[in-house]
PDB file of N, CA, C and O in Angstrom:
ATOM      1  N   MET T   1      39.946   3.002   0.553  1.00  0.00           N
ATOM      2  CA  MET T   1      38.814   3.416  -0.338  1.00  0.00           C
ATOM      3  C   MET T   1      39.193   3.320  -1.607  1.00  0.00           C
ATOM      4  O   MET T   1      40.069   3.809  -2.335  1.00  0.00           O
ATOM      5  N   PRO T   2      37.981   2.773  -2.513  1.00  0.00           N
ATOM      6  CA  PRO T   2      38.065   3.123  -3.930  1.00  0.00           C
ATOM      7  C   PRO T   2      38.158   4.216  -4.534  1.00  0.00           C
ATOM      8  O   PRO T   2      37.678   5.351  -3.931  1.00  0.00           O
ATOM      9  N   ASN T   3      38.720   4.553  -5.619  1.00  0.00           N
ATOM     10  CA  ASN T   3      39.002   5.778  -6.394  1.00  0.00           C
ATOM     11  C   ASN T   3      37.834   5.617  -7.443  1.00  0.00           C
ATOM     12  O   ASN T   3      37.391   6.884  -7.593  1.00  0.00           O
ATOM     13  N   ILE T   4      37.526   4.557  -8.136  1.00  0.00           N
ATOM     14  CA  ILE T   4      36.637   4.498  -9.097  1.00  0.00           C
ATOM     15  C   ILE T   4      35.127   4.609  -8.763  1.00  0.00           C
ATOM     16  O   ILE T   4      35.003   4.084  -7.850  1.00  0.00           O
ATOM     17  N   LYS T   5      34.656   5.328  -9.600  1.00  0.00           N
ATOM     18  CA  LYS T   5      32.942   5.556  -9.043  1.00  0.00           C
ATOM     19  C   LYS T   5      32.426   3.807  -8.909  1.00  0.00           C
ATOM     20  O   LYS T   5      31.624   4.033  -7.947  1.00  0.00           O
ATOM     21  N   SER T   6      32.358   3.377  -9.992  1.00  0.00           N
ATOM     22  CA  SER T   6      31.676   2.047  -9.798  1.00  0.00           C
ATOM     23  C   SER T   6      32.029   1.318  -8.299  1.00  0.00           C
ATOM     24  O   SER T   6      31.501   0.512  -8.203  1.00  0.00           O
ATOM     25  N   ALA T   7      33.396   1.528  -8.125  1.00  0.00           N
ATOM     26  CA  ALA T   7      33.651   0.722  -7.371  1.00  0.00           C
ATOM     27  C   ALA T   7      33.383   1.243  -6.088  1.00  0.00           C
ATOM     28  O   ALA T   7      33.186   0.380  -5.016  1.00  0.00           O
ATOM     29  N   LYS T   8      33.121   2.386  -5.843  1.00  0.00           N
ATOM     30  CA  LYS T   8      32.503   3.266  -4.659  1.00  0.00           C
ATOM     31  C   LYS T   8      31.395   2.749  -4.473  1.00  0.00           C
ATOM     32  O   LYS T   8      30.743   2.415  -3.287  1.00  0.00           O
ATOM     33  N   LYS T   9      30.335   2.423  -5.850  1.00  0.00           N
ATOM     34  CA  LYS T   9      29.110   2.027  -5.473  1.00  0.00           C
ATOM     35  C   LYS T   9      29.090   0.741  -5.123  1.00  0.00           C
ATOM     36  O   LYS T   9      28.342   0.152  -4.129  1.00  0.00           O
ATOM     37  N   ARG T  10      30.077  -0.209  -5.578  1.00  0.00           N
ATOM     38  CA  ARG T  10      30.018  -1.658  -5.176  1.00  0.00           C
ATOM     39  C   ARG T  10      30.129  -1.661  -3.511  1.00  0.00           C
ATOM     40  O   ARG T  10      29.474  -2.746  -2.966  1.00  0.00           O
ATOM     41  N   VAL T  11      30.984  -0.792  -3.057  1.00  0.00           N
ATOM     42  CA  VAL T  11      31.338  -0.677  -1.458  1.00  0.00           C
ATOM     43  C   VAL T  11      29.947  -0.339  -0.744  1.00  0.00           C
ATOM     44  O   VAL T  11      29.496  -0.953   0.054  1.00  0.00           O
ATOM     45  N   LYS T  12      29.156   0.451  -1.455  1.00  0.00           N
ATOM     46  CA  LYS T  12      27.813   0.782  -0.635  1.00  0.00           C
ATOM     47  C   LYS T  12      26.767  -0.140  -0.739  1.00  0.00           C
ATOM     48  O   LYS T  12      26.115  -0.359   0.109  1.00  0.00           O
ATOM     49  N   VAL T  13      26.711  -0.943  -1.818  1.00  0.00           N
ATOM     50  CA  VAL T  13      26.031  -1.991  -2.213  1.00  0.00           C
ATOM     51  C   VAL T  13      26.046  -3.094  -1.332  1.00  0.00           C
ATOM     52  O   VAL T  13      25.061  -3.852  -0.871  1.00  0.00           O
ATOM     53  N   ALA T  14      27.472  -3.621  -1.384  1.00  0.00           N
ATOM     54  CA  ALA T  14      27.892  -4.673  -0.514  1.00  0.00           C
ATOM     55  C   ALA T  14      27.547  -4.310   0.921  1.00  0.00           C
ATOM     56  O   ALA T  14      26.951  -5.434   1.384  1.00  0.00           O
ATOM     57  N   ALA T  15      27.690  -3.094   1.505  1.00  0.00           N
ATOM     58  CA  ALA T  15      27.496  -2.995   2.864  1.00  0.00           C
ATOM     59  C   ALA T  15      25.858  -2.832   3.027  1.00  0.00           C
ATOM     60  O   ALA T  15      25.417  -3.279   4.009  1.00  0.00           O
ATOM     61  N   ALA T  16      24.927  -2.529   2.232  1.00  0.00           N
ATOM     62  CA  ALA T  16      23.569  -2.711   2.220  1.00  0.00           C
ATOM     63  C   ALA T  16      23.097  -4.047   2.375  1.00  0.00           C
ATOM     64  O   ALA T  16      22.270  -4.551   3.263  1.00  0.00           O
ATOM     65  N   LYS T  17      23.539  -4.594   1.345  1.00  0.00           N
ATOM     66  CA  LYS T  17      23.436  -6.205   1.213  1.00  0.00           C
ATOM     67  C   LYS T  17      23.695  -6.823   2.533  1.00  0.00           C
ATOM     68  O   LYS T  17      22.896  -8.087   2.909  1.00  0.00           O
ATOM     69  N   THR T  18      24.838  -6.922   3.032  1.00  0.00           N
ATOM     70  CA  THR T  18      25.267  -7.224   4.408  1.00  0.00           C
ATOM     71  C   THR T  18      24.448  -7.324   5.272  1.00  0.00           C
ATOM     72  O   THR T  18      23.934  -7.885   6.069  1.00  0.00           O
ATOM     73  N   ALA T  19      24.041  -5.665   5.617  1.00  0.00           N
ATOM     74  CA  ALA T  19      22.840  -5.456   6.431  1.00  0.00           C
ATOM     75  C   ALA T  19      21.862  -6.007   6.519  1.00  0.00           C
ATOM     76  O   ALA T  19      21.320  -6.695   7.324  1.00  0.00           O
ATOM     77  N   GLN T  20      21.268  -6.366   5.143  1.00  0.00           N
ATOM     78  CA  GLN T  20      19.829  -7.036   4.898  1.00  0.00           C
ATOM     79  C   GLN T  20      20.125  -8.488   5.372  1.00  0.00           C
ATOM     80  O   GLN T  20      19.184  -9.163   6.037  1.00  0.00           O
ATOM     81  N   ASN T  21      21.157  -9.061   5.000  1.00  0.00           N
ATOM     82  CA  ASN T  21      21.588 -10.379   5.154  1.00  0.00           C
ATOM     83  C   ASN T  21      21.488 -10.789   6.806  1.00  0.00           C
ATOM     84  O   ASN T  21      20.971 -11.809   7.264  1.00  0.00           O
ATOM     85  N   LYS T  22      22.067  -9.794   7.226  1.00  0.00           N
ATOM     86  CA  LYS T  22      22.423 -10.069   8.724  1.00  0.00           C
ATOM     87  C   LYS T  22      21.062 -10.272   9.470  1.00  0.00           C
ATOM     88  O   LYS T  22      20.859 -10.722  10.333  1.00  0.00           O
ATOM     89  N   THR T  23      19.963  -9.247   9.204  1.00  0.00           N
ATOM     90  CA  THR T  23      18.696  -9.369   9.690  1.00  0.00           C
ATOM     91  C   THR T  23      17.996 -10.217   9.400  1.00  0.00           C
ATOM     92  O   THR T  23      17.325 -10.973  10.510  1.00  0.00           O
ATOM     93  N   ILE T  24      18.218 -10.887   8.084  1.00  0.00           N
ATOM     94  CA  ILE T  24      17.257 -12.073   8.127  1.00  0.00           C
ATOM     95  C   ILE T  24      17.960 -13.465   8.632  1.00  0.00           C
ATOM     96  O   ILE T  24      17.398 -14.407   9.099  1.00  0.00           O
ATOM     97  N   THR T  25      19.475 -13.297   8.886  1.00  0.00           N
ATOM     98  CA  THR T  25      20.021 -14.545   9.518  1.00  0.00           C
ATOM     99  C   THR T  25      19.871 -14.380  11.056  1.00  0.00           C
ATOM    100  O   THR T  25      19.717 -15.520  11.330  1.00  0.00           O
ATOM    101  N   SER T  26      19.943 -13.196  11.526  1.00  0.00           N
ATOM    102  CA  SER T  26      19.497 -13.150  13.050  1.00  0.00           C
ATOM    103  C   SER T  26      18.013 -13.560  13.021  1.00  0.00           C
ATOM    104  O   SER T  26      18.185 -14.130  14.208  1.00  0.00           O
ATOM    105  N   ALA T  27      16.992 -13.190  12.620  1.00  0.00           N
ATOM    106  CA  ALA T  27      15.685 -13.343  12.598  1.00  0.00           C
ATOM    107  C   ALA T  27      15.814 -15.059  12.530  1.00  0.00           C
ATOM    108  O   ALA T  27      15.044 -15.703  13.349  1.00  0.00           O
ATOM    109  N   MET T  28      16.304 -15.555  11.570  1.00  0.00           N
ATOM    110  CA  MET T  28      16.369 -17.032  11.529  1.00  0.00           C
ATOM    111  C   MET T  28      16.943 -17.852  12.722  1.00  0.00           C
ATOM    112  O   MET T  28      16.380 -18.731  13.330  1.00  0.00           O
ATOM    113  N   ARG T  29      17.825 -17.254  13.313  1.00  0.00           N
ATOM    114  CA  ARG T  29      18.515 -17.889  14.527  1.00  0.00           C
ATOM    115  C   ARG T  29      17.560 -17.632  15.687  1.00  0.00           C
ATOM    116  O   ARG T  29      17.137 -18.656  16.474  1.00  0.00           O
ATOM    117  N   THR T  30      17.062 -16.594  15.652  1.00  0.00           N
ATOM    118  CA  THR T  30      16.050 -16.398  17.018  1.00  0.00           C
ATOM    119  C   THR T  30      14.987 -17.273  16.934  1.00  0.00           C
ATOM    120  O   THR T  30      14.713 -17.675  17.966  1.00  0.00           O
ATOM    121  N   GLU T  31      14.524 -17.538  15.795  1.00  0.00           N
ATOM    122  CA  GLU T  31      13.234 -18.466  15.869  1.00  0.00           C
ATOM    123  C   GLU T  31      13.625 -20.018  15.790  1.00  0.00           C
ATOM    124  O   GLU T  31      12.921 -20.672  16.778  1.00  0.00           O
ATOM    125  N   ILE T  32      15.118 -20.321  15.445  1.00  0.00           N
ATOM    126  CA  ILE T  32      15.604 -21.264  15.902  1.00  0.00           C
ATOM    127  C   ILE T  32      15.754 -21.604  17.532  1.00  0.00           C
ATOM    128  O   ILE T  32      15.220 -22.785  18.214  1.00  0.00           O
ATOM    129  N   LYS T  33      16.273 -20.805  18.191  1.00  0.00           N
ATOM    130  CA  LYS T  33      16.212 -20.660  19.504  1.00  0.00           C
ATOM    131  C   LYS T  33      14.927 -20.937  20.042  1.00  0.00           C
ATOM    132  O   LYS T  33      15.057 -21.316  21.113  1.00  0.00           O
ATOM    133  N   LYS T  34      14.140 -20.005  19.525  1.00  0.00           N
ATOM    134  CA  LYS T  34      12.662 -19.937  20.222  1.00  0.00           C
ATOM    135  C   LYS T  34      12.120 -21.323  20.203  1.00  0.00           C
ATOM    136  O   LYS T  34      11.398 -21.789  21.052  1.00  0.00           O
ATOM    137  N   ALA T  35      12.589 -21.896  19.004  1.00  0.00           N
ATOM    138  CA  ALA T  35      11.741 -23.454  18.798  1.00  0.00           C
ATOM    139  C   ALA T  35      12.382 -24.473  19.776  1.00  0.00           C
ATOM    140  O   ALA T  35      11.939 -25.231  20.399  1.00  0.00           O
ATOM    141  N   CYS T  36      13.725 -24.401  19.868  1.00  0.00           N
ATOM    142  CA  CYS T  36      14.558 -25.216  20.742  1.00  0.00           C
ATOM    143  C   CYS T  36      14.039 -25.080  21.988  1.00  0.00           C
ATOM    144  O   CYS T  36      13.703 -25.855  22.861  1.00  0.00           O
ATOM    145  N   ALA T  37      14.019 -23.617  22.681  1.00  0.00           N
ATOM    146  CA  ALA T  37      13.585 -23.550  23.960  1.00  0.00           C
ATOM    147  C   ALA T  37      11.894 -24.256  24.234  1.00  0.00           C
ATOM    148  O   ALA T  37      11.636 -24.574  25.268  1.00  0.00           O
ATOM    149  N   ALA T  38      11.079 -23.877  23.028  1.00  0.00           N
ATOM    150  CA  ALA T  38       9.803 -24.743  23.112  1.00  0.00           C
ATOM    151  C   ALA T  38       9.708 -26.056  23.541  1.00  0.00           C
ATOM    152  O   ALA T  38       9.117 -26.782  24.002  1.00  0.00           O
ATOM    153  N   ILE T  39      10.826 -26.647  22.571  1.00  0.00           N
ATOM    154  CA  ILE T  39      10.755 -28.071  22.810  1.00  0.00           C
ATOM    155  C   ILE T  39      11.386 -28.560  24.237  1.00  0.00           C
ATOM    156  O   ILE T  39      10.906 -29.363  24.865  1.00  0.00           O
ATOM    157  N   GLU T  40      12.165 -28.008  24.290  1.00  0.00           N
ATOM    158  CA  GLU T  40      12.999 -28.117  25.903  1.00  0.00           C
ATOM    159  C   GLU T  40      12.043 -28.193  27.012  1.00  0.00           C
ATOM    160  O   GLU T  40      12.047 -28.906  28.162  1.00  0.00           O
ATOM    161  N   SER T  41      11.118 -27.096  26.741  1.00  0.00           N
ATOM    162  CA  SER T  41      10.347 -26.845  28.077  1.00  0.00           C
ATOM    163  C   SER T  41       8.958 -27.578  27.841  1.00  0.00           C
ATOM    164  O   SER T  41       7.881 -27.255  28.734  1.00  0.00           O
ATOM    165  N   ASN T  42       8.921 -28.356  26.795  1.00  0.00           N
ATOM    166  CA  ASN T  42       7.650 -29.119  26.325  1.00  0.00           C
ATOM    167  C   ASN T  42       6.450 -28.329  26.409  1.00  0.00           C
ATOM    168  O   ASN T  42       5.379 -28.535  26.654  1.00  0.00           O
ATOM    169  N   ALA T  43       6.513 -26.940  25.646  1.00  0.00           N
ATOM    170  CA  ALA T  43       5.537 -26.126  25.551  1.00  0.00           C
ATOM    171  C   ALA T  43       4.301 -26.416  24.625  1.00  0.00           C
ATOM    172  O   ALA T  43       4.325 -27.590  24.026  1.00  0.00           O
ATOM    173  N   ASP T  44       3.036 -25.920  24.862  1.00  0.00           N
ATOM    174  CA  ASP T  44       1.958 -26.302  24.170  1.00  0.00           C
ATOM    175  C   ASP T  44       2.322 -25.789  22.597  1.00  0.00           C
ATOM    176  O   ASP T  44       1.508 -26.782  21.794  1.00  0.00           O
ATOM    177  N   ASN T  45       2.951 -24.751  22.366  1.00  0.00           N
ATOM    178  CA  ASN T  45       3.230 -24.237  21.078  1.00  0.00           C
ATOM    179  C   ASN T  45       4.496 -24.816  20.488  1.00  0.00           C
ATOM    180  O   ASN T  45       4.839 -24.008  19.443  1.00  0.00           O
ATOM    181  N   LYS T  46       4.853 -25.889  20.607  1.00  0.00           N
ATOM    182  CA  LYS T  46       6.220 -25.946  20.166  1.00  0.00           C
ATOM    183  C   LYS T  46       6.330 -26.647  18.832  1.00  0.00           C
ATOM    184  O   LYS T  46       6.863 -26.234  17.901  1.00  0.00           O
ATOM    185  N   GLN T  47       5.010 -27.234  18.308  1.00  0.00           N
ATOM    186  CA  GLN T  47       4.765 -27.624  16.828  1.00  0.00           C
ATOM    187  C   GLN T  47       4.885 -26.196  15.988  1.00  0.00           C
ATOM    188  O   GLN T  47       5.633 -26.054  14.973  1.00  0.00           O
ATOM    189  N   ASP T  48       4.271 -25.173  16.590  1.00  0.00           N
ATOM    190  CA  ASP T  48       4.108 -24.158  15.909  1.00  0.00           C
ATOM    191  C   ASP T  48       5.182 -23.160  15.867  1.00  0.00           C
ATOM    192  O   ASP T  48       5.606 -22.557  14.681  1.00  0.00           O
ATOM    193  N   ALA T  49       6.198 -23.320  17.090  1.00  0.00           N
ATOM    194  CA  ALA T  49       7.507 -22.487  17.076  1.00  0.00           C
ATOM    195  C   ALA T  49       8.208 -23.420  15.817  1.00  0.00           C
ATOM    196  O   ALA T  49       9.247 -22.321  15.106  1.00  0.00           O
ATOM    197  N   VAL T  50       8.234 -24.647  16.044  1.00  0.00           N
ATOM    198  CA  VAL T  50       9.280 -25.430  14.870  1.00  0.00           C
ATOM    199  C   VAL T  50       8.798 -25.084  13.257  1.00  0.00           C
ATOM    200  O   VAL T  50       9.634 -24.693  12.574  1.00  0.00           O
ATOM    201  N   ARG T  51       7.491 -24.905  13.306  1.00  0.00           N
ATOM    202  CA  ARG T  51       7.072 -24.530  11.889  1.00  0.00           C
ATOM    203  C   ARG T  51       7.347 -22.977  11.431  1.00  0.00           C
ATOM    204  O   ARG T  51       7.664 -23.010  10.073  1.00  0.00           O
ATOM    205  N   VAL T  52       7.204 -22.403  12.471  1.00  0.00           N
ATOM    206  CA  VAL T  52       8.076 -20.859  11.916  1.00  0.00           C
ATOM    207  C   VAL T  52       9.163 -20.894  11.820  1.00  0.00           C
ATOM    208  O   VAL T  52       9.729 -20.003  10.725  1.00  0.00           O
ATOM    209  N   ALA T  53       9.797 -21.594  12.783  1.00  0.00           N
ATOM    210  CA  ALA T  53      11.471 -21.550  12.270  1.00  0.00           C
ATOM    211  C   ALA T  53      11.489 -22.368  10.906  1.00  0.00           C
ATOM    212  O   ALA T  53      12.880 -21.578  10.162  1.00  0.00           O
ATOM    213  N   ILE T  54      11.115 -23.214  10.541  1.00  0.00           N
ATOM    214  CA  ILE T  54      11.633 -24.142   9.290  1.00  0.00           C
ATOM    215  C   ILE T  54      11.337 -23.090   8.119  1.00  0.00           C
ATOM    216  O   ILE T  54      11.955 -22.771   7.361  1.00  0.00           O
ATOM    217  N   LYS T  55      10.121 -22.308   8.340  1.00  0.00           N
ATOM    218  CA  LYS T  55       9.597 -21.352   7.386  1.00  0.00           C
ATOM    219  C   LYS T  55      10.677 -20.323   7.142  1.00  0.00           C
ATOM    220  O   LYS T  55      11.004 -20.029   5.898  1.00  0.00           O
ATOM    221  N   LYS T  56      11.549 -19.663   8.178  1.00  0.00           N
ATOM    222  CA  LYS T  56      12.530 -18.759   8.387  1.00  0.00           C
ATOM    223  C   LYS T  56      13.708 -19.288   7.389  1.00  0.00           C
ATOM    224  O   LYS T  56      14.392 -18.940   6.924  1.00  0.00           O
ATOM    225  N   ILE T  57      14.075 -20.777   7.915  1.00  0.00           N
ATOM    226  CA  ILE T  57      15.124 -21.043   7.215  1.00  0.00           C
ATOM    227  C   ILE T  57      15.091 -21.273   5.821  1.00  0.00           C
ATOM    228  O   ILE T  57      15.836 -21.460   5.182  1.00  0.00           O
ATOM    229  N   ASP T  58      13.671 -21.735   5.453  1.00  0.00           N
ATOM    230  CA  ASP T  58      13.378 -21.851   4.028  1.00  0.00           C
ATOM    231  C   ASP T  58      13.459 -20.595   3.264  1.00  0.00           C
ATOM    232  O   ASP T  58      13.918 -20.677   2.285  1.00  0.00           O
ATOM    233  N   LYS T  59      12.908 -19.426   3.935  1.00  0.00           N
ATOM    234  CA  LYS T  59      13.326 -18.226   3.371  1.00  0.00           C
ATOM    235  C   LYS T  59      14.783 -17.885   3.118  1.00  0.00           C
ATOM    236  O   LYS T  59      14.997 -17.317   2.031  1.00  0.00           O
ATOM    237  N   ALA T  60      15.429 -18.169   4.043  1.00  0.00           N
ATOM    238  CA  ALA T  60      16.987 -17.777   4.003  1.00  0.00           C
ATOM    239  C   ALA T  60      17.552 -18.243   3.043  1.00  0.00           C
ATOM    240  O   ALA T  60      18.664 -17.793   2.278  1.00  0.00           O
ATOM    241  N   ALA T  61      17.044 -19.984   2.945  1.00  0.00           N
ATOM    242  CA  ALA T  61      17.799 -20.778   1.771  1.00  0.00           C
ATOM    243  C   ALA T  61      17.495 -20.282   0.421  1.00  0.00           C
ATOM    244  O   ALA T  61      18.182 -20.138  -0.517  1.00  0.00           O
ATOM    245  N   ALA T  62      16.189 -19.648   0.224  1.00  0.00           N
ATOM    246  CA  ALA T  62      15.706 -19.250  -1.057  1.00  0.00           C
ATOM    247  C   ALA T  62      16.151 -17.731  -1.583  1.00  0.00           C
ATOM    248  O   ALA T  62      16.450 -17.791  -2.496  1.00  0.00           O
ATOM    249  N   LYS T  63      16.529 -17.243  -0.594  1.00  0.00           N
ATOM    250  CA  LYS T  63      17.305 -16.016  -0.829  1.00  0.00           C
ATOM    251  C   LYS T  63      18.675 -15.993  -1.028  1.00  0.00           C
ATOM    252  O   LYS T  63      19.571 -14.945  -1.471  1.00  0.00           O
ATOM    253  N   GLY T  64      19.240 -17.088  -0.693  1.00  0.00           N
ATOM    254  CA  GLY T  64      20.706 -17.525  -0.939  1.00  0.00           C
ATOM    255  C   GLY T  64      21.783 -17.071   0.157  1.00  0.00           C
ATOM    256  O   GLY T  64      22.785 -17.003   0.206  1.00  0.00           O
ATOM    257  N   ILE T  65      20.938 -16.948   1.425  1.00  0.00           N
ATOM    258  CA  ILE T  65      21.538 -16.601   2.677  1.00  0.00           C
ATOM    259  C   ILE T  65      22.507 -17.484   3.163  1.00  0.00           C
ATOM    260  O   ILE T  65      23.463 -17.496   3.568  1.00  0.00           O
ATOM    261  N   ILE T  66      21.644 -18.708   3.084  1.00  0.00           N
ATOM    262  CA  ILE T  66      22.465 -20.203   3.580  1.00  0.00           C
ATOM    263  C   ILE T  66      22.374 -21.109   2.531  1.00  0.00           C
ATOM    264  O   ILE T  66      21.341 -20.707   1.757  1.00  0.00           O
ATOM    265  N   LYS T  67      23.408 -21.918   2.393  1.00  0.00           N
ATOM    266  CA  LYS T  67      22.952 -23.034   1.283  1.00  0.00           C
ATOM    267  C   LYS T  67      22.065 -23.877   1.793  1.00  0.00           C
ATOM    268  O   LYS T  67      21.450 -24.266   2.603  1.00  0.00           O
ATOM    269  N   LYS T  68      21.262 -24.616   0.788  1.00  0.00           N
ATOM    270  CA  LYS T  68      20.368 -25.708   0.516  1.00  0.00           C
ATOM    271  C   LYS T  68      20.730 -26.727   1.612  1.00  0.00           C
ATOM    272  O   LYS T  68      19.745 -27.080   2.296  1.00  0.00           O
ATOM    273  N   ASN T  69      21.998 -27.151   1.578  1.00  0.00           N
ATOM    274  CA  ASN T  69      22.001 -28.580   2.486  1.00  0.00           C
ATOM    275  C   ASN T  69      22.159 -27.766   3.706  1.00  0.00           C
ATOM    276  O   ASN T  69      21.697 -28.514   4.964  1.00  0.00           O
ATOM    277  N   THR T  70      22.899 -26.604   4.237  1.00  0.00           N
ATOM    278  CA  THR T  70      22.620 -26.102   5.866  1.00  0.00           C
ATOM    279  C   THR T  70      21.246 -25.896   5.931  1.00  0.00           C
ATOM    280  O   THR T  70      21.022 -26.363   7.189  1.00  0.00           O
ATOM    281  N   ALA T  71      20.344 -25.592   5.153  1.00  0.00           N
ATOM    282  CA  ALA T  71      19.011 -25.496   5.502  1.00  0.00           C
ATOM    283  C   ALA T  71      18.350 -26.890   5.771  1.00  0.00           C
ATOM    284  O   ALA T  71      17.640 -26.699   7.106  1.00  0.00           O
ATOM    285  N   ALA T  72      18.607 -27.603   4.886  1.00  0.00           N
ATOM    286  CA  ALA T  72      18.077 -29.324   4.935  1.00  0.00           C
ATOM    287  C   ALA T  72      18.583 -29.864   6.678  1.00  0.00           C
ATOM    288  O   ALA T  72      17.853 -30.390   7.274  1.00  0.00           O
ATOM    289  N   ARG T  73      19.924 -29.411   6.817  1.00  0.00           N
ATOM    290  CA  ARG T  73      20.430 -30.045   8.045  1.00  0.00           C
ATOM    291  C   ARG T  73      19.893 -29.124   9.502  1.00  0.00           C
ATOM    292  O   ARG T  73      19.616 -29.722  10.204  1.00  0.00           O
ATOM    293  N   ARG T  74      19.624 -27.867   9.415  1.00  0.00           N
ATOM    294  CA  ARG T  74      19.155 -27.263  10.461  1.00  0.00           C
ATOM    295  C   ARG T  74      17.469 -27.786  10.466  1.00  0.00           C
ATOM    296  O   ARG T  74      17.215 -27.904  11.839  1.00  0.00           O
ATOM    297  N   LYS T  75      16.960 -27.671   9.669  1.00  0.00           N
ATOM    298  CA  LYS T  75      15.317 -28.365   9.527  1.00  0.00           C
ATOM    299  C   LYS T  75      15.651 -29.920  10.183  1.00  0.00           C
ATOM    300  O   LYS T  75      14.469 -30.129  11.032  1.00  0.00           O
ATOM    301  N   SER T  76      16.060 -30.634   9.800  1.00  0.00           N
ATOM    302  CA  SER T  76      16.376 -32.035  10.297  1.00  0.00           C
ATOM    303  C   SER T  76      16.606 -32.077  11.885  1.00  0.00           C
ATOM    304  O   SER T  76      15.717 -33.036  12.304  1.00  0.00           O
ATOM    305  N   SER T  77      17.640 -31.108  12.192  1.00  0.00           N
ATOM    306  CA  SER T  77      17.906 -31.171  13.657  1.00  0.00           C
ATOM    307  C   SER T  77      16.572 -30.919  14.144  1.00  0.00           C
ATOM    308  O   SER T  77      16.678 -31.417  15.353  1.00  0.00           O
ATOM    309  N   LEU T  78      15.964 -29.782  14.065  1.00  0.00           N
ATOM    310  CA  LEU T  78      14.632 -29.345  14.507  1.00  0.00           C
ATOM    311  C   LEU T  78      13.740 -30.363  14.678  1.00  0.00           C
ATOM    312  O   LEU T  78      13.231 -30.613  15.620  1.00  0.00           O
ATOM    313  N   ALA T  79      13.372 -30.943  13.576  1.00  0.00           N
ATOM    314  CA  ALA T  79      12.618 -32.342  13.474  1.00  0.00           C
ATOM    315  C   ALA T  79      12.765 -33.306  14.547  1.00  0.00           C
ATOM    316  O   ALA T  79      12.051 -34.176  14.958  1.00  0.00           O
ATOM    317  N   ARG T  80      14.255 -33.677  14.476  1.00  0.00           N
ATOM    318  CA  ARG T  80      14.562 -34.661  15.428  1.00  0.00           C
ATOM    319  C   ARG T  80      14.370 -34.371  16.831  1.00  0.00           C
ATOM    320  O   ARG T  80      13.843 -35.180  17.280  1.00  0.00           O
ATOM    321  N   LYS T  81      14.794 -33.255  17.030  1.00  0.00           N
ATOM    322  CA  LYS T  81      14.644 -32.786  18.488  1.00  0.00           C
ATOM    323  C   LYS T  81      13.174 -33.127  18.870  1.00  0.00           C
ATOM    324  O   LYS T  81      12.714 -33.245  19.930  1.00  0.00           O
ATOM    325  N   LEU T  82      12.113 -32.237  17.921  1.00  0.00           N
ATOM    326  CA  LEU T  82      10.775 -32.478  17.816  1.00  0.00           C
ATOM    327  C   LEU T  82      10.251 -33.578  18.333  1.00  0.00           C
ATOM    328  O   LEU T  82       9.423 -33.920  19.051  1.00  0.00           O
ATOM    329  N   ASN T  83      10.567 -34.550  17.688  1.00  0.00           N
ATOM    330  CA  ASN T  83      10.083 -35.941  17.453  1.00  0.00           C
ATOM    331  C   ASN T  83      10.557 -36.709  18.888  1.00  0.00           C
ATOM    332  O   ASN T  83      10.011 -37.602  19.395  1.00  0.00           O
ATOM    333  N   ALA T  84      11.961 -36.364  19.311  1.00  0.00           N
ATOM    334  CA  ALA T  84      12.315 -37.090  20.383  1.00  0.00           C
ATOM    335  C   ALA T  84      12.004 -36.417  21.543  1.00  0.00           C
ATOM    336  O   ALA T  84      11.703 -37.253  22.952  1.00  0.00           O
ATOM    337  N   GLY T  85      11.120 -34.956  21.396  1.00  0.00           N
ATOM    338  CA  GLY T  85      10.650 -34.506  22.757  1.00  0.00           C
ATOM    339  C   GLY T  85       9.262 -35.038  23.007  1.00  0.00           C
ATOM    340  O   GLY T  85       8.548 -34.934  23.736  1.00  0.00           O
ATOM    341  N   VAL T  86       8.700 -35.737  21.909  1.00  0.00           N
ATOM    342  CA  VAL T  86       7.280 -36.071  21.716  1.00  0.00           C
ATOM    343  C   VAL T  86       6.725 -37.321  22.497  1.00  0.00           C
ATOM    344  O   VAL T  86       7.656 -38.061  23.082  1.00  0.00           O
TER     345      VAL T  86
END
């Protein structure tokens, strides 16, 4: 446990940021899973599900939670699955 006042604040801020990042990451992964499930089951809303997932991926990349290339890779993977399922 830190003794310096600023270090104590950094611990609190880091914990808050970690929690925020975790919720965004979790929401993104959930949408990716929903999109994959919609593609596999050939649901009517699979295009919409992929669109929502890509939006979540872009938001996470814009906030710096995932890297730009990771976002591109995940979006590309979803697009490949969608086009193969069509």
